[in-house]
Structures are given as structure tokens and as C-alpha cells.
């Protein structure tokens, strides 16, 4: 790798704005790293696409990020990780960090041995998720629920609109009926509606997501490969979207909570 590798940025991508929930953890844990966030907004949601379609998109986005000179990539999307992580790691010669629904921590946290998983249909029907259940879901009852339409609400920035709340009620009610005391937010969009979900399911239910764990895993990888930035005091977070609708930029600004410029891919 070239000598200036350490101060190259880290690339993070998702089908849309959901991965910003992971980006926040990364920025907090690694404040001296430059970050580039790609929202594949034009092709969101991924949840109802085939693994092949998602893999194609991920290959294109990783190429884009490499052209922006990144030193590592975080796939801030459970659906994309399930569909494409193996192929991305075979194709690109830099660290690629993926993510999966927090079944293991949820199984450990549950007091009554019943956990619920909210995720996209794509994640739930993937071989990766089946393997995850095989490894960590054996000693608990796992109730899964695909959440069609919820990502679209969040992409529109409608975090507590009546339609969003109605979908949350619809999708959490089977988990509660089955007795889940712990619910996994298995899609990176859902942390943005965590408070609304908590209001609907009640304060006694534990909600778990993976953003912090992914940031720690990225940190470990950078450390192992001696890729931490050197001497950077002032860092940048750059946002890119291929949205044609136009409101993605505003939603990104609202979710990030800072004055940022959003570039067009
Ligand atoms: N944010 C994504 C995930 O973690 C994908 C949502 C979608 O595009 O359907 O699964």
C-alpha cells in the first residue's frame, strides 16, 4: 500500500440513510478519521431485491469508494452484508467490515429466552441469517418479522408519522404475542425510530442494535493492520447520494444533525 494510506478516509455505505446510525458510532469512536458516506438512495430499499441485484449495487458502490481513495469499507447494512460480503471481500483488497442482526447479544440479554428480530425480508431469508440462528439461536426461541415498507418511511424522513407508527405496531405485535422480552433492530434504519418502537412495545422490552459493535470491530481491524490516521486534528465527514427525488439530502442533514453538504453521486 502507498505510504500515505493511514490518512486516507474510511468508506461507509448503505441502501440509503440507515447506515448513518452506524456512521454516528464510527465518528464518535474514531474522531481522527476522515469518513465518506454513500447513500444508494436511488436503489433503496434493498430488502425486497435479489441477492444478485444487491451484490451488483455493492460492487459498484465499493468501486466508487475506492476511487475516492478509501483505506477500509464498512457495509453499514445488514441486507447488503448478507447478500454480498463474501464477494466484496474476494473482489477488493482492503478491509471490509460487515454487520449482522444482534442475535447473540439478544440471546444473552433475554431473561425469558424469547427474542424477536425485526429486519428486512432479504436479511431474514439469507443463508447468513440461517447460519447466525444455527450458531447463537439454539438456546432461545427466535421470532422473526420482515418489515416491508418501514425503510421507505425512514427514507422519507417520516420517523414518527402515523403510517410509520402503524407499521411498527403491526410488526412488533406478533413478537410481543410470542412473549419476546428482547427485540433486535436488525436493520440499520431502525435505530432512527428506536424511541418510537420503545413507546409502542413498552419500556420493559430491551431493544438491541449493532452500530456500536460495528464501530469497535472497525477500530480493531484498523489497529491490527496499523491503519489508524496519523496527526489528523481536523477531520471531514462527506456525504454522497444518488437520489433523484431531491429530499434525500435534507433527510441526511436532519439525521446527521450537523451542518453538512450532501454531494450528488
Ligand atoms: N439498512 C439496511 C439494512 O440494514 C437495508 C434496508 C433496505 O434497503 O431495505 O438491512
Tab-separated table of C-alpha atoms and ligand atoms in Angstrom:
chain	number	residue	atom	x	y	z
A	1	UNK	CA	0.000	0.000	0.000
A	2	UNK	CA	1.227	3.560	-0.631
A	3	UNK	CA	2.925	5.419	2.224
A	4	UNK	CA	0.011	7.850	2.776
A	5	UNK	CA	-2.529	5.038	3.373
A	6	UNK	CA	-3.098	5.954	7.032
A	7	UNK	CA	-4.681	9.311	6.295
A	8	UNK	CA	-6.978	8.032	3.568
A	9	UNK	CA	-10.687	8.126	4.503
A	10	UNK	CA	-12.913	5.231	5.562
A	11	UNK	CA	-15.903	4.497	3.316
A	12	UNK	CA	-19.305	3.602	4.723
A	13	UNK	CA	-22.350	2.732	2.624
A	14	UNK	CA	-25.979	1.634	2.852
A	15	UNK	CA	-29.014	1.434	0.573
A	16	UNK	CA	-29.955	4.870	1.880
A	17	UNK	CA	-29.826	6.837	5.095
A	18	UNK	CA	-29.920	3.901	7.549
A	19	UNK	CA	-26.157	3.462	7.742
A	20	UNK	CA	-25.891	6.953	9.221
A	21	UNK	CA	-26.907	5.264	12.509
A	22	UNK	CA	-23.656	3.269	12.235
A	23	UNK	CA	-21.687	6.276	10.986
A	24	UNK	CA	-22.529	8.106	14.226
A	25	UNK	CA	-20.897	5.358	16.302
A	26	UNK	CA	-17.860	5.288	13.992
A	27	UNK	CA	-17.425	9.061	14.154
A	28	UNK	CA	-17.709	9.024	17.960
A	29	UNK	CA	-15.224	6.160	18.382
A	30	UNK	CA	-12.742	7.264	15.697
A	31	UNK	CA	-12.878	11.089	15.726
A	32	UNK	CA	-9.498	11.421	13.973
A	33	UNK	CA	-10.578	9.559	10.835
A	34	UNK	CA	-11.973	11.126	7.659
A	35	UNK	CA	-15.253	9.438	6.705
A	36	UNK	CA	-17.132	9.179	3.421
A	37	UNK	CA	-20.771	8.070	3.485
A	38	UNK	CA	-22.529	6.803	0.345
A	39	UNK	CA	-26.329	6.508	0.297
A	40	UNK	CA	-27.517	4.360	-2.612
A	41	UNK	CA	-30.860	6.181	-2.307
A	42	UNK	CA	-31.893	5.702	-5.932
A	43	UNK	CA	-31.883	1.929	-5.413
A	44	UNK	CA	-33.378	1.817	-1.885
A	45	UNK	CA	-34.820	-0.295	-0.461
A	46	UNK	CA	-32.569	-3.350	-0.801
A	47	UNK	CA	-34.835	-5.502	1.367
A	48	UNK	CA	-37.026	-6.712	-1.493
A	49	UNK	CA	-34.247	-7.141	-4.088
A	50	UNK	CA	-32.489	-10.379	-5.033
A	51	UNK	CA	-29.045	-11.153	-3.629
A	52	UNK	CA	-27.633	-10.792	-7.162
A	53	UNK	CA	-29.130	-7.324	-7.615
A	54	UNK	CA	-27.817	-6.198	-4.237
A	55	UNK	CA	-24.361	-7.632	-4.923
A	56	UNK	CA	-24.208	-5.704	-8.209
A	57	UNK	CA	-25.020	-2.468	-6.401
A	58	UNK	CA	-22.457	-3.188	-3.661
A	59	UNK	CA	-19.691	-3.853	-6.214
A	60	UNK	CA	-20.432	-0.514	-7.897
A	61	UNK	CA	-20.501	1.369	-4.579
A	62	UNK	CA	-17.233	-0.181	-3.407
A	63	UNK	CA	-15.640	0.797	-6.741
A	64	UNK	CA	-16.891	4.363	-6.181
A	65	UNK	CA	-15.427	4.384	-2.687
A	66	UNK	CA	-12.086	3.045	-3.893
A	67	UNK	CA	-11.978	5.835	-6.467
A	68	UNK	CA	-12.423	8.183	-3.524
A	69	UNK	CA	-9.276	6.543	-2.133
A	70	UNK	CA	-10.698	4.809	0.964
A	71	UNK	CA	-8.480	2.558	3.116
A	72	UNK	CA	-11.355	0.436	4.508
A	73	UNK	CA	-15.070	-0.040	3.851
A	74	UNK	CA	-17.959	-0.587	6.259
A	75	UNK	CA	-21.068	-2.198	4.790
A	76	UNK	CA	-23.481	-0.391	7.111
A	77	UNK	CA	-26.380	-2.557	6.015
A	78	UNK	CA	-27.481	-5.971	7.253
A	79	UNK	CA	-29.218	-6.824	3.973
A	80	UNK	CA	-26.175	-5.966	1.834
A	81	UNK	CA	-23.833	-7.831	4.165
A	82	UNK	CA	-25.985	-10.959	3.953
A	83	UNK	CA	-26.121	-10.777	0.159
A	84	UNK	CA	-22.662	-9.612	-0.802
A	85	UNK	CA	-19.978	-9.631	1.890
A	86	UNK	CA	-18.158	-12.744	0.624
A	87	UNK	CA	-17.964	-11.453	-2.932
A	88	UNK	CA	-16.847	-7.987	-1.796
A	89	UNK	CA	-14.032	-9.484	0.292
A	90	UNK	CA	-12.940	-11.657	-2.639
A	91	UNK	CA	-13.009	-8.684	-5.015
A	92	UNK	CA	-11.392	-5.882	-3.034
A	93	UNK	CA	-8.049	-5.936	-1.317
A	94	UNK	CA	-8.817	-3.648	1.654
A	95	UNK	CA	-10.525	-4.418	4.985
A	96	UNK	CA	-14.298	-4.757	4.532
A	97	UNK	CA	-16.394	-4.785	7.696
A	98	UNK	CA	-19.943	-6.119	7.546
A	99	UNK	CA	-22.746	-6.466	10.063
A	100	UNK	CA	-25.456	-8.862	11.138
A	101	UNK	CA	-28.506	-8.694	13.404
A	102	UNK	CA	-27.548	-8.803	17.094
A	103	UNK	CA	-28.939	-12.294	17.775
A	104	UNK	CA	-26.023	-13.274	20.019
A	105	UNK	CA	-26.221	-10.278	22.406
A	106	UNK	CA	-30.014	-10.520	22.420
A	107	UNK	CA	-29.917	-14.211	23.352
A	108	UNK	CA	-27.535	-13.305	26.184
A	109	UNK	CA	-29.693	-10.387	27.357
A	110	UNK	CA	-33.060	-12.151	27.271
A	111	UNK	CA	-34.395	-13.176	30.669
A	112	UNK	CA	-37.237	-15.370	29.451
A	113	UNK	CA	-35.457	-16.950	26.463
A	114	UNK	CA	-37.671	-15.399	23.775
A	115	UNK	CA	-36.177	-12.862	21.370
A	116	UNK	CA	-37.693	-11.050	18.425
A	117	UNK	CA	-35.851	-9.917	15.296
A	118	UNK	CA	-37.081	-7.041	13.133
A	119	UNK	CA	-35.237	-6.951	9.789
A	120	UNK	CA	-35.752	-6.810	6.048
A	121	UNK	CA	-37.159	-9.807	4.225
A	122	UNK	CA	-33.819	-10.112	2.389
A	123	UNK	CA	-31.862	-10.421	5.631
A	124	UNK	CA	-34.270	-12.930	7.176
A	125	UNK	CA	-34.281	-15.280	4.205
A	126	UNK	CA	-30.497	-15.204	3.700
A	127	UNK	CA	-28.145	-18.123	4.311
A	128	UNK	CA	-26.090	-15.828	6.561
A	129	UNK	CA	-29.050	-15.308	8.879
A	130	UNK	CA	-29.794	-19.052	8.947
A	131	UNK	CA	-26.159	-19.629	9.975
A	132	UNK	CA	-26.462	-16.949	12.661
A	133	UNK	CA	-29.511	-18.686	14.142
A	134	UNK	CA	-27.713	-22.002	13.990
A	135	UNK	CA	-24.772	-20.568	15.964
A	136	UNK	CA	-26.500	-18.342	18.525
A	137	UNK	CA	-30.231	-19.008	18.418
A	138	UNK	CA	-30.265	-22.602	19.584
A	139	UNK	CA	-30.989	-21.995	23.248
A	140	UNK	CA	-33.651	-19.342	22.772
A	141	UNK	CA	-36.898	-19.060	20.867
A	142	UNK	CA	-36.355	-16.614	17.988
A	143	UNK	CA	-39.394	-14.908	16.448
A	144	UNK	CA	-38.614	-13.063	13.211
A	145	UNK	CA	-40.564	-10.353	11.425
A	146	UNK	CA	-39.825	-8.861	7.994
A	147	UNK	CA	-40.763	-5.178	7.989
A	148	UNK	CA	-41.912	-4.312	4.469
A	149	UNK	CA	-42.399	-0.565	3.981
A	150	UNK	CA	-40.636	0.656	7.129
A	151	UNK	CA	-37.359	1.576	5.406
A	152	UNK	CA	-39.303	3.668	2.881
A	153	UNK	CA	-40.900	5.692	5.728
A	154	UNK	CA	-37.447	6.389	7.197
A	155	UNK	CA	-36.016	7.278	3.775
A	156	UNK	CA	-38.762	9.909	3.534
A	157	UNK	CA	-37.754	11.218	6.955
A	158	UNK	CA	-41.128	10.249	8.448
A	159	UNK	CA	-39.812	8.933	11.742
A	160	UNK	CA	-42.992	9.230	13.787
A	161	UNK	CA	-45.684	9.728	11.156
A	162	UNK	CA	-48.966	7.822	11.596
A	163	UNK	CA	-48.035	5.337	8.823
A	164	UNK	CA	-44.668	4.634	10.447
A	165	UNK	CA	-46.301	4.054	13.834
A	166	UNK	CA	-48.958	1.804	12.287
A	167	UNK	CA	-46.255	-0.351	10.658
A	168	UNK	CA	-44.314	-0.530	13.923
A	169	UNK	CA	-47.469	-1.693	15.740
A	170	UNK	CA	-48.190	-4.243	13.008
A	171	UNK	CA	-44.675	-5.701	13.021
A	172	UNK	CA	-43.964	-5.714	16.755
A	173	UNK	CA	-47.292	-7.159	17.839
A	174	UNK	CA	-46.547	-10.795	16.762
A	175	UNK	CA	-43.236	-10.614	18.657
A	176	UNK	CA	-44.992	-9.453	21.805
A	177	UNK	CA	-47.739	-12.053	21.426
A	178	UNK	CA	-44.996	-14.714	21.339
A	179	UNK	CA	-43.529	-13.254	24.544
A	180	UNK	CA	-40.290	-11.649	23.328
A	181	UNK	CA	-38.637	-9.620	26.115
A	182	UNK	CA	-35.749	-8.537	23.853
A	183	UNK	CA	-36.033	-7.236	20.281
A	184	UNK	CA	-33.191	-6.972	17.783
A	185	UNK	CA	-33.240	-3.955	15.469
A	186	UNK	CA	-31.765	-5.937	12.562
A	187	UNK	CA	-31.696	-3.141	10.003
A	188	UNK	CA	-29.562	-0.014	10.265
A	189	UNK	CA	-32.551	2.206	9.512
A	190	UNK	CA	-34.393	1.165	12.681
A	191	UNK	CA	-32.210	2.889	15.330
A	192	UNK	CA	-33.653	6.151	13.959
A	193	UNK	CA	-37.103	5.035	15.130
A	194	UNK	CA	-35.882	3.328	18.311
A	195	UNK	CA	-37.751	5.719	20.611
A	196	UNK	CA	-40.986	5.271	18.665
A	197	UNK	CA	-40.573	1.475	18.766
A	198	UNK	CA	-39.861	1.671	22.513
A	199	UNK	CA	-43.049	3.698	23.051
A	200	UNK	CA	-45.065	1.104	21.148
A	201	UNK	CA	-43.609	-2.032	22.793
A	202	UNK	CA	-43.223	-0.622	26.302
A	203	UNK	CA	-40.213	0.288	28.439
A	204	UNK	CA	-39.819	-3.247	29.835
A	205	UNK	CA	-38.723	-4.581	26.420
A	206	UNK	CA	-34.994	-4.362	25.618
A	207	UNK	CA	-34.086	-3.134	22.122
A	208	UNK	CA	-30.651	-4.036	20.746
A	209	UNK	CA	-28.800	-2.866	17.636
A	210	UNK	CA	-25.298	-3.405	16.295
A	211	UNK	CA	-23.949	0.058	15.453
A	212	UNK	CA	-21.559	0.305	18.414
A	213	UNK	CA	-20.251	-3.239	17.874
A	214	UNK	CA	-19.513	-2.495	14.208
A	215	UNK	CA	-17.572	0.644	15.126
A	216	UNK	CA	-15.493	-1.388	17.616
A	217	UNK	CA	-14.850	-4.081	15.001
A	218	UNK	CA	-13.666	-1.395	12.556
A	219	UNK	CA	-11.341	0.007	15.219
A	220	UNK	CA	-9.882	-3.456	15.881
A	221	UNK	CA	-9.254	-4.000	12.158
A	222	UNK	CA	-7.534	-0.613	11.765
A	223	UNK	CA	-5.372	-1.371	14.787
A	224	UNK	CA	-4.416	-4.869	13.580
A	225	UNK	CA	-3.450	-3.519	10.173
A	226	UNK	CA	-1.745	-0.372	11.529
A	227	UNK	CA	-4.184	1.800	9.577
A	228	UNK	CA	-5.068	4.473	12.162
A	229	UNK	CA	-4.750	8.027	10.858
A	230	UNK	CA	-1.654	9.928	11.928
A	231	UNK	CA	-1.571	13.525	13.196
A	232	UNK	CA	-5.078	14.442	11.979
A	233	UNK	CA	-6.704	17.048	14.206
A	234	UNK	CA	-9.354	18.353	11.836
A	235	UNK	CA	-11.317	15.632	10.056
A	236	UNK	CA	-14.101	15.551	7.474
A	237	UNK	CA	-17.339	13.617	7.093
A	238	UNK	CA	-18.531	13.740	3.493
A	239	UNK	CA	-21.957	12.599	2.326
A	240	UNK	CA	-22.900	11.402	-1.156
A	241	UNK	CA	-26.264	10.292	-2.541
A	242	UNK	CA	-27.536	9.315	-5.988
A	243	UNK	CA	-31.108	10.295	-5.064
A	244	UNK	CA	-33.081	11.893	-7.860
A	245	UNK	CA	-36.067	12.740	-5.694
A	246	UNK	CA	-34.127	15.530	-4.039
A	247	UNK	CA	-35.276	15.167	-0.439
A	248	UNK	CA	-32.560	12.622	0.482
A	249	UNK	CA	-30.130	15.478	1.107
A	250	UNK	CA	-32.494	17.105	3.592
A	251	UNK	CA	-33.177	13.788	5.346
A	252	UNK	CA	-29.411	13.156	5.632
A	253	UNK	CA	-28.929	16.615	7.134
A	254	UNK	CA	-31.751	16.038	9.624
A	255	UNK	CA	-30.431	12.637	10.699
A	256	UNK	CA	-26.785	13.643	10.974
A	257	UNK	CA	-27.709	16.688	12.996
A	258	UNK	CA	-24.887	18.916	11.778
A	259	UNK	CA	-24.455	21.441	9.056
A	260	UNK	CA	-23.238	19.234	6.185
A	261	UNK	CA	-23.051	19.464	2.449
A	262	UNK	CA	-24.504	16.458	0.613
A	263	UNK	CA	-22.892	15.734	-2.772
A	264	UNK	CA	-24.553	14.087	-5.767
A	265	UNK	CA	-23.039	10.751	-6.847
B	1	LIG	N1	-30.395	-0.509	6.150
B	1	LIG	C1	-30.499	-1.774	5.592
B	1	LIG	C2	-30.253	-2.929	6.493
B	1	LIG	O1	-29.535	-2.782	7.461
B	1	LIG	C3	-31.251	-2.027	4.328
B	1	LIG	C4	-32.661	-1.607	4.266
B	1	LIG	C5	-33.231	-1.720	2.880
B	1	LIG	O2	-32.709	-1.046	1.986
B	1	LIG	O3	-34.182	-2.474	2.705
B	1	LIG	O4	-30.727	-4.008	6.280
